[in-house]
């Protein structure tokens, strides 16, 4: 049976762990296993049918595939920590949403040891797609590993033999996707304050009738910022780096980063968590933040 080590036991890590437990031997490690949340996270791991471990080295021991599912700010550090622990038959899959140059730095670190590094771009939210979430793989072993992942039930496709290409696809896409979320948040928050949101939404629907501006689309977009804005702001920092690395000024992406971070921060100032504002109705949330 394939052995998989998952580094990072947050939302995505927990989903991959639970869904792969039936077809692979899965171990998990998260730095929070040694913190105040340790007992709760370890219990979640056991409930998911996977093995919580006491260290990164223990998690990686004997694993065929290593999934790095940490935060953007930790991605390079985890690759560098894993590099000397990897053997020649082990593949390190960097799922994190970071700039191509960040991925290339991770690949360089792994290449200095015995392991193999793959660039992975997660092309849609892991919930609700779970294992069916589209994955693009880049690197010399991309085609071989994509086939193995598909056999495990993942939706993986090799897109390039070069490290950084699939992350460039993901980062450039995020300019638009996270930007649309931020624009919608800014647009409708101000429209609500002026009491003209119905007219604004009607105008948006008339211009783009297929998107659902008259239905759930605005609720969905703003909810993504409310729930995931902190993580998305981190990702947008990597998007800014991606653009600047090729001489693009990244002004819109910088602004997107600010808006993504702002909504969760304002919720926190009101002592509100995302669970406190669900089912999510964007008008209600804007009113709570007045």
C-alpha angles and dihedrals in degrees: 000000000000114000117216129188116201116200110198120037101205126118097302094038092053092050094050091044094051096043096045095045091087095056104030142033101255129195123182137202131184128168086232088068085084096044138074092290094051099108094047094047093046090051090052089052093052091047088052091055096247134118118253111211136205099232145008090256092054092049093051096045108115096353118142094198128030117200114201106203103161131122125294092251092053099043099095093041092054092049090051092047092048096045099082091043096057124099128211094266095050125098121203111208112198105206094171123122101240139131120284091247090054089053091047090053089052091048091051091053093050092045089059087065132042102274133095122242126212129189111223125190116197102212101193138020111293090224121086096014095052110172091358090064107121115253125192117202128203130185142069093292095041098112095047095046094043088059091050092050092050090052087056091053100264124133099234131157129182108232105168143005090220124088111238101028098097091043089053088055091050095045095048090048090052090059086068103032099044089037092056090051091051094045091050091050092050095041098049097037089059093040089054091052090053092044094239102107094116092056092045093050091047090053092048090049091050090052097042107021096166096061100067102242086154092055136027101329098093092044090052096048096048092042089059089058093046093049103034106017095116092055092039090053089055090050091049088056086060090046090055089052090048092055096042091050087067097039100263112139096225095207094146093046091051089053090047089054090055095049093046090054095042102063096054089044092054091047089052091051087058089048090246127142126197091256088059092061100046134146077054118231110170095210091056092050093050089050092051090055097054 
